[in-house]
Amino acid sequence: MFLILLPSDCKQAENAKPIAGDNRQELVITAGVENGMCSLRRGYGPEKKAQTAASLWDAYSGLLSNQAMILAMNSSFVDPLLQYKTQLKIVELSFKMAFAIPSLDKVKGIGKNEDDQEDLENLYRTILNTFEDTLLILVSKDLYKLQILKEMAVWMSEDNLYMQERAMVIISRVLSFASRKVKGCTSVDVPCLGVLAAELSLLCSHADPSITQQASLGMYHLLCIAKCQNADIAKNKSTKYDKPGSHCFLPSPSDTEFLPKILQRDKSKIAQSVGKTLLPCLLTDFVWSLLMKLSAPDQTTASEAATILKLTLEYYAHKVTMVSKIVDVIYKQLCGNASPILKQVMLRAITLLTRTSPKKVIFQLMDYPVPADNTLMLMWQAAGSESSVAPLVLKTILLILKGKPGTMEERITERRHFSLATTNMMPVVASQALCTLLPIGSYKKAVAQFFPQLLMALMLQLYYTSNLRLMTEDRTFYAQDALRVLLNCSGLQQVDIALKRKNCWNQFSQALFHHHGVYLVAKTLSDYNFPQFPDTLHYLYKLSVEGPRRSEDKVITIIFLTELLNNFFKDPFPEEFLVLFRNWVNDSDPAVSKLSLQKIASMAPVISEIENVCSLLIAILDAFLSQDKTVVIRALMTLRRLLGKLDKVTYSSLCTRIACSYCPLMDHSNGGIRSMAIRHFGELLRDMSQYTWMLNDVVFRGLVPLMLFLEDTEARVVKACKYTLEICASELKWPTSYLLKDEHCSFELVVLNICNNLLISHQKYIIDLISDTLGFLRSSRTYLRRGSVILIGYLAKLGGHLLLRDEIQVMFEAIDQVLRDEDPVIREFAEITNKIFMEIAHRLTSSNIKQSFQRLFNLIYIKKLKPLYNYNLPKDLTGSPMGIKETKNDKPLQTIIMKTYW
């Protein structure tokens, strides 16, 4: 008897109870699917057989119910991710229903006769076909859901009670369907192929030949899908107008029969086929999945995964992405309880990844805490065992060594994985890594190639880490260890011994003596004529031209370069290096400027042999403008030392510019700079005595500060002013020198004498001197305001006839501020000066003709002045050369200026 059931009736049938009073055995329902019809047959059997038959019915009804839900969800507008997760749970439930039923032989055994056996067999196959149809429905709608097959492989491996061989048949069939489906697709996107290939690759070596056969067949279909996906990508890159399906390539029928057999138990062929076919992102998933299998409890699975992983990386490590993440997982697994064999495989994986992606591997290895543990040391050794990329490894480490440990700074590399540490300690780790990598025999050639870069990088790291005090188990800094290893690996063992004998390494551990340590290294290398000198010098020159990243780098570079040049070249240096030192004179870092100036000063004996000496001297003059007083002092000393040896022709061509550069420094806030500038100004006048005519303008420009700073509070400045004023008076033939002697020195008398001499011989400079003096009236220093009030009074008294109405008005405005000065002496002197201005203004007329005649009269008739302010005058003026008593030189008509004023 046959009944037609709908899926909605299944649950009611499942819960049906035996008819009361029926003496027959419990109802047994069997089902089969033929032409879409569901048939039931009543049968009788023992109780156990009835339960088995009932379980088949339960499985079938459950599969139908689940399939209905999956179909309904496929037609809904549920979020794709949520839809997939829900469907996956339903498929997992269906999987457990379908593959937990007894085997086909047991099912046949419960039938009484051939008809019962046939019906039960149909029901059995229908259950499996229903599950397979469900998968086909899902995959036909979305190839992304091939991911479910990967989950199936996991489920079947978790419990041996499941029918693994039958599950593999279904997986293979679904993949076969998918491979046919993609042939006509215009776009192929199957992101799960990598993880699914990993599962199938392990099953291709299964102990059960039937599973192996199905797994290899499934792998073949998977690779066909991957080829279509590759062809689709290639098509999109080349043209968008190909006919649908023309881009998909499938092997010939002979290949179809041959390839699956190759994949059976041949791990090398599997690795090569997968590596060649999968896209980089999919191959990365494949490698990642195998890597996760290494920690599987089943040692057989872990061993198989290790073998395939190693083979894949041997052939196609260059296609793997996410290298940093893979290295990080390997590190964590090595830190676990992996077996020695698996550890060797993982270390080999590090070697293979280093071969193709050295930067990514090295950066990841540097991103672990310092000091490195034993696991990390093993990984370094593994990375260093690949000699072909030794130069790239060292380049990467040098890139890391450019960083400053203990600071947060912008990343200097391409995108990579970074630690969340608040400070950058990667350079310290890199220094420790070099201690492991440099002695490796295969690195000998690369070490020789990068010796200069490694030497300077480690010297800089020694400087950076000197303040960190990174000590581990009483060990010295890793940069120091690495530097010593570098010397010993480069055939410079004697240099290392000599540095130890000179206590050099202790110099580096103290920040104050670090520069001396740098000097010792350079000096010792030079003493032993190290063969790497040409390359090192070339690198230092290149580094200097390009400009180091930090000011500390410049300091170390200059010290090292200077010492090498001192030992291998005679002064002066070649022009190429002189240019560097000239540029460093005005560096933003004062330490760099002073080091450069110091070296330039040492070349004084040969200064005339330098071709572009003028540009060098001008650079030193520019250093006078530095905000750092120590740089200005060093520049003054250097220039004076060079001028003492400079030939007169060159000296005379620059003397005016040099003298002008001294003038602003005479009013510097630092007393040492003031005194040096004033004294050096006088020495320049003495050196250029035969070229006084060239310096007249500059001399008179400097007269105002020279007079005013006679009142300076610092004795060295006063002494320098007297020294220079004596030279000026001597060159100008003025009888002033006597007044500058300590026993006769009086500020007002010196000013009066100089002003009288100006009136006699250099009237044309009086207006300029008045202008310069006005600027000092606003000074914050009391003695300068006081002195300038006195000086401008005398200048105005003697040169009033030279002033115009507008000029005297400016002078009134300037003195008006001083009339309210907080110092009473200054206010008193300002009143005197103001009266002088008023007298001058009163004499001024509006007639230009009258003003011209007055000026001519004053040019002809000149009367010497006597003290007006009585400021600190000597008690016995008669003993002074400026005594008030009249002498024969004090005639009303002093001199006649034989020149036309017009």
Tab-separated table of C-alpha atoms in Angstrom, residues 292-550:
chain	number	residue	atom	x	y	z
A	292	MET	CA	46.793	25.612	12.573
A	293	LYS	CA	46.787	21.848	12.087
A	294	LEU	CA	50.283	21.611	13.554
A	295	SER	CA	48.815	22.004	17.006
A	296	ALA	CA	46.172	19.313	16.418
A	297	PRO	CA	45.946	16.618	19.137
A	298	ASP	CA	46.167	13.933	16.455
A	299	GLN	CA	49.895	13.555	15.783
A	300	THR	CA	49.243	11.927	12.419
A	301	THR	CA	47.252	14.937	11.222
A	302	ALA	CA	49.884	17.319	12.577
A	303	SER	CA	52.670	15.398	10.855
A	304	GLU	CA	50.836	15.307	7.512
A	305	ALA	CA	50.097	19.031	7.757
A	306	ALA	CA	53.745	19.760	8.559
A	307	THR	CA	54.968	17.874	5.523
A	308	ILE	CA	52.552	19.549	3.095
A	309	LEU	CA	53.254	22.949	4.647
A	310	LYS	CA	56.988	22.555	4.197
A	311	LEU	CA	56.647	21.381	0.611
A	312	THR	CA	54.278	24.221	-0.286
A	313	LEU	CA	56.643	26.850	1.077
A	314	GLU	CA	59.588	25.205	-0.671
A	315	TYR	CA	57.921	25.827	-4.018
A	316	TYR	CA	55.605	28.811	-3.546
A	317	ALA	CA	56.553	30.797	-0.447
A	318	HIS	CA	56.796	33.884	-2.663
A	319	LYS	CA	53.016	33.820	-3.188
A	320	VAL	CA	52.175	33.806	0.509
A	321	THR	CA	50.866	37.020	2.044
A	322	MET	CA	50.280	37.878	5.740
A	323	VAL	CA	53.827	36.725	6.412
A	324	SER	CA	54.085	38.685	9.659
A	325	LYS	CA	50.982	37.029	11.047
A	326	ILE	CA	52.247	33.594	10.073
A	327	VAL	CA	55.608	34.251	11.742
A	328	ASP	CA	53.810	35.376	14.881
A	329	VAL	CA	51.765	32.150	14.993
A	330	ILE	CA	54.912	30.075	14.484
A	331	TYR	CA	56.542	31.901	17.407
A	332	LYS	CA	53.581	31.144	19.658
A	333	GLN	CA	53.501	27.498	18.633
A	334	LEU	CA	57.241	27.142	19.173
A	335	CYS	CA	56.770	28.528	22.657
A	336	GLY	CA	54.290	25.696	23.288
A	337	ASN	CA	54.923	21.985	23.657
A	338	ALA	CA	55.511	21.183	20.014
A	339	SER	CA	57.448	18.022	19.258
A	340	PRO	CA	61.061	18.336	18.044
A	341	ILE	CA	60.045	17.256	14.546
A	342	LEU	CA	57.314	19.889	14.294
A	343	LYS	CA	59.698	22.510	15.662
A	344	GLN	CA	62.127	21.713	12.882
A	345	VAL	CA	59.340	22.072	10.326
A	346	MET	CA	58.268	25.443	11.712
A	347	LEU	CA	61.851	26.721	11.802
A	348	ARG	CA	62.242	25.551	8.226
A	349	ALA	CA	59.100	27.525	7.398
A	350	ILE	CA	60.792	30.634	8.844
A	351	THR	CA	63.790	30.001	6.607
A	352	LEU	CA	61.628	29.600	3.513
A	353	LEU	CA	59.578	32.706	4.269
A	354	THR	CA	62.790	34.657	4.840
A	355	ARG	CA	63.995	33.557	1.423
A	356	THR	CA	61.043	35.249	-0.306
A	357	SER	CA	59.925	37.937	2.189
A	358	PRO	CA	62.971	38.895	4.270
A	359	LYS	CA	61.689	42.334	5.238
A	360	LYS	CA	58.395	41.091	6.621
A	361	VAL	CA	59.993	38.247	8.540
A	362	ILE	CA	62.745	40.379	10.045
A	363	PHE	CA	60.406	43.167	11.080
A	364	GLN	CA	58.147	40.671	12.803
A	365	LEU	CA	61.066	39.025	14.577
A	366	MET	CA	62.113	42.451	15.848
A	367	ASP	CA	58.678	43.156	17.250
A	368	TYR	CA	59.037	41.047	20.387
A	369	PRO	CA	60.147	42.095	23.880
A	370	VAL	CA	63.803	42.521	24.711
A	371	PRO	CA	65.838	40.564	25.677
A	372	ALA	CA	65.039	37.821	23.185
A	373	ASP	CA	64.140	34.414	24.575
A	374	ASN	CA	65.528	31.103	23.355
A	375	THR	CA	62.645	30.603	20.928
A	376	LEU	CA	63.310	33.915	19.236
A	377	MET	CA	67.027	33.137	19.044
A	378	LEU	CA	66.180	29.891	17.238
A	379	MET	CA	64.010	31.817	14.791
A	380	TRP	CA	66.840	34.274	14.130
A	381	GLN	CA	69.164	31.395	13.407
A	382	ALA	CA	66.581	29.925	11.063
A	383	ALA	CA	66.199	33.260	9.256
A	384	GLY	CA	69.968	33.601	9.042
A	385	SER	CA	70.454	30.171	7.524
A	386	GLU	CA	69.203	31.455	4.152
A	387	SER	CA	72.388	32.947	2.720
A	388	SER	CA	70.824	34.155	-0.542
A	389	VAL	CA	68.983	36.976	1.240
A	390	ALA	CA	71.723	37.907	3.727
A	391	PRO	CA	72.166	41.382	2.151
A	392	LEU	CA	68.427	42.046	2.323
A	393	VAL	CA	68.302	40.893	5.936
A	394	LEU	CA	71.141	43.209	6.910
A	395	LYS	CA	69.548	46.078	4.973
A	396	THR	CA	66.338	45.560	6.894
A	397	ILE	CA	68.166	45.492	10.212
A	398	LEU	CA	70.022	48.669	9.249
A	399	LEU	CA	66.678	50.283	8.532
A	400	ILE	CA	65.520	49.359	12.025
A	401	LEU	CA	68.761	50.617	13.552
A	402	LYS	CA	67.947	54.082	12.229
A	403	GLY	CA	65.325	54.285	14.948
A	404	LYS	CA	65.981	55.741	18.369
A	405	PRO	CA	65.121	53.287	21.159
A	406	GLY	CA	62.868	54.424	23.942
A	407	THR	CA	60.931	56.937	21.850
A	408	MET	CA	57.723	56.988	19.870
A	409	GLU	CA	58.362	58.130	16.325
A	410	GLU	CA	56.871	57.784	12.865
A	411	ARG	CA	57.285	54.357	11.382
A	412	ILE	CA	60.020	54.243	8.793
A	413	THR	CA	58.874	51.235	6.900
A	414	GLU	CA	56.074	49.906	4.851
A	415	ARG	CA	52.869	48.577	6.380
A	416	ARG	CA	53.508	45.828	8.856
A	417	HIS	CA	52.485	44.475	12.240
A	418	PHE	CA	53.483	46.692	15.141
A	419	SER	CA	53.524	45.942	18.813
A	420	LEU	CA	51.414	47.981	21.177
A	421	ALA	CA	54.416	48.955	23.288
A	422	THR	CA	54.543	52.618	24.218
A	423	THR	CA	58.201	52.898	23.245
A	424	ASN	CA	60.184	51.731	20.273
A	425	MET	CA	62.625	49.044	21.420
A	426	MET	CA	63.090	47.416	18.038
A	427	PRO	CA	66.603	48.885	17.547
A	428	VAL	CA	67.708	47.168	20.766
A	429	VAL	CA	66.294	43.864	19.539
A	430	ALA	CA	68.029	44.421	16.200
A	431	SER	CA	71.349	44.921	17.979
A	432	GLN	CA	70.855	41.660	19.851
A	433	ALA	CA	69.903	39.917	16.613
A	434	LEU	CA	73.155	41.013	15.002
A	435	CYS	CA	75.056	39.181	17.736
A	436	THR	CA	73.443	36.010	16.381
A	437	LEU	CA	73.484	36.756	12.653
A	438	LEU	CA	76.924	38.296	12.090
A	439	PRO	CA	78.979	35.215	13.066
A	440	ILE	CA	77.033	32.969	10.661
A	441	GLY	CA	79.430	31.787	7.970
A	442	SER	CA	77.027	32.459	5.113
A	443	TYR	CA	76.827	36.110	6.165
A	444	LYS	CA	80.556	36.783	5.825
A	445	LYS	CA	80.284	38.344	2.374
A	446	ALA	CA	77.266	40.449	3.308
A	447	VAL	CA	78.951	41.649	6.498
A	448	ALA	CA	81.950	42.815	4.468
A	449	GLN	CA	79.620	44.589	2.046
A	450	PHE	CA	77.763	46.472	4.788
A	451	PHE	CA	80.637	46.990	7.222
A	452	PRO	CA	80.571	50.835	7.108
A	453	GLN	CA	76.795	51.003	7.544
A	454	LEU	CA	76.811	48.496	10.400
A	455	LEU	CA	79.736	50.237	12.081
A	456	MET	CA	78.091	53.657	12.107
A	457	ALA	CA	74.630	52.327	12.946
A	458	LEU	CA	75.983	50.534	16.002
A	459	MET	CA	78.016	53.574	17.035
A	460	LEU	CA	74.808	55.591	16.995
A	461	GLN	CA	72.925	52.910	18.900
A	462	LEU	CA	75.660	52.974	21.534
A	463	TYR	CA	74.945	56.660	21.961
A	464	TYR	CA	71.172	56.202	22.109
A	465	THR	CA	71.278	53.353	24.598
A	466	SER	CA	73.829	54.989	26.893
A	467	ASN	CA	70.958	56.754	28.651
A	468	LEU	CA	68.657	53.743	28.733
A	469	ARG	CA	70.878	51.633	31.003
A	470	LEU	CA	69.602	48.444	29.426
A	471	MET	CA	71.375	45.784	31.435
A	472	THR	CA	70.279	42.164	31.415
A	473	GLU	CA	71.976	39.638	33.668
A	474	ASP	CA	74.900	42.011	34.141
A	475	ARG	CA	75.513	42.155	30.398
A	476	THR	CA	76.535	45.307	28.576
A	477	PHE	CA	74.487	47.008	25.925
A	478	TYR	CA	73.555	44.832	22.971
A	479	ALA	CA	74.825	47.481	20.556
A	480	GLN	CA	78.233	47.220	22.193
A	481	ASP	CA	78.156	43.424	21.947
A	482	ALA	CA	77.145	43.642	18.295
A	483	LEU	CA	79.922	46.152	17.542
A	484	ARG	CA	82.534	43.865	19.049
A	485	VAL	CA	81.129	40.905	17.115
A	486	LEU	CA	81.295	43.009	13.931
A	487	LEU	CA	84.964	43.811	14.529
A	488	ASN	CA	85.844	40.186	15.190
A	489	CYS	CA	83.859	38.938	12.178
A	490	SER	CA	85.599	41.473	9.946
A	491	GLY	CA	89.161	40.441	10.751
A	492	LEU	CA	89.682	43.298	13.216
A	493	GLN	CA	90.307	41.235	16.337
A	494	GLN	CA	93.371	43.330	17.217
A	495	VAL	CA	91.257	46.486	17.129
A	496	ASP	CA	88.817	44.932	19.596
A	497	ILE	CA	91.685	43.944	21.911
A	498	ALA	CA	93.204	47.426	21.696
A	499	LEU	CA	89.870	49.098	22.462
A	500	LYS	CA	89.416	46.877	25.484
A	501	ARG	CA	92.914	47.760	26.643
A	502	LYS	CA	92.114	51.475	26.273
A	503	ASN	CA	88.996	51.007	28.426
A	504	CYS	CA	86.949	52.212	25.473
A	505	TRP	CA	83.785	50.263	26.251
A	506	ASN	CA	83.476	51.888	29.653
A	507	GLN	CA	83.543	55.246	27.899
A	508	PHE	CA	80.393	54.342	26.003
A	509	SER	CA	78.526	53.357	29.161
A	510	GLN	CA	78.868	56.943	30.437
A	511	ALA	CA	77.046	59.596	28.453
A	512	LEU	CA	79.575	62.320	29.326
A	513	PHE	CA	82.451	60.381	27.788
A	514	HIS	CA	80.609	58.853	24.849
A	515	HIS	CA	82.124	61.253	22.310
A	516	HIS	CA	85.563	60.277	23.528
A	517	GLY	CA	84.606	56.643	22.993
A	518	VAL	CA	83.703	57.429	19.381
A	519	TYR	CA	87.052	59.140	18.983
A	520	LEU	CA	88.866	56.088	20.398
A	521	VAL	CA	87.142	53.707	17.965
A	522	ALA	CA	88.016	55.893	14.954
A	523	LYS	CA	91.560	56.445	16.184
A	524	THR	CA	92.188	52.756	16.872
A	525	LEU	CA	90.787	51.691	13.498
A	526	SER	CA	93.093	54.220	11.847
A	527	ASP	CA	96.101	53.087	13.882
A	528	TYR	CA	95.615	49.540	12.604
A	529	ASN	CA	95.038	50.724	9.002
A	530	PHE	CA	91.754	48.865	8.760
A	531	PRO	CA	91.208	47.669	5.186
A	532	GLN	CA	87.621	48.900	5.140
A	533	PHE	CA	88.798	52.533	5.276
A	534	PRO	CA	87.943	53.481	1.641
A	535	ASP	CA	84.417	52.102	1.880
A	536	THR	CA	83.924	53.630	5.306
A	537	LEU	CA	85.110	57.046	4.165
A	538	HIS	CA	82.870	56.888	1.104
A	539	TYR	CA	79.877	55.967	3.240
A	540	LEU	CA	80.593	58.729	5.764
A	541	TYR	CA	80.823	61.237	2.942
A	542	LYS	CA	77.542	60.026	1.467
A	543	LEU	CA	75.902	60.117	4.889
A	544	SER	CA	77.157	63.651	5.453
A	545	VAL	CA	75.945	64.901	2.089
A	546	GLU	CA	72.489	63.368	2.470
A	547	GLY	CA	72.233	64.670	6.011
A	548	PRO	CA	71.703	62.435	9.056
A	549	ARG	CA	68.202	62.199	10.479
A	550	ARG	CA	69.053	63.610	13.905
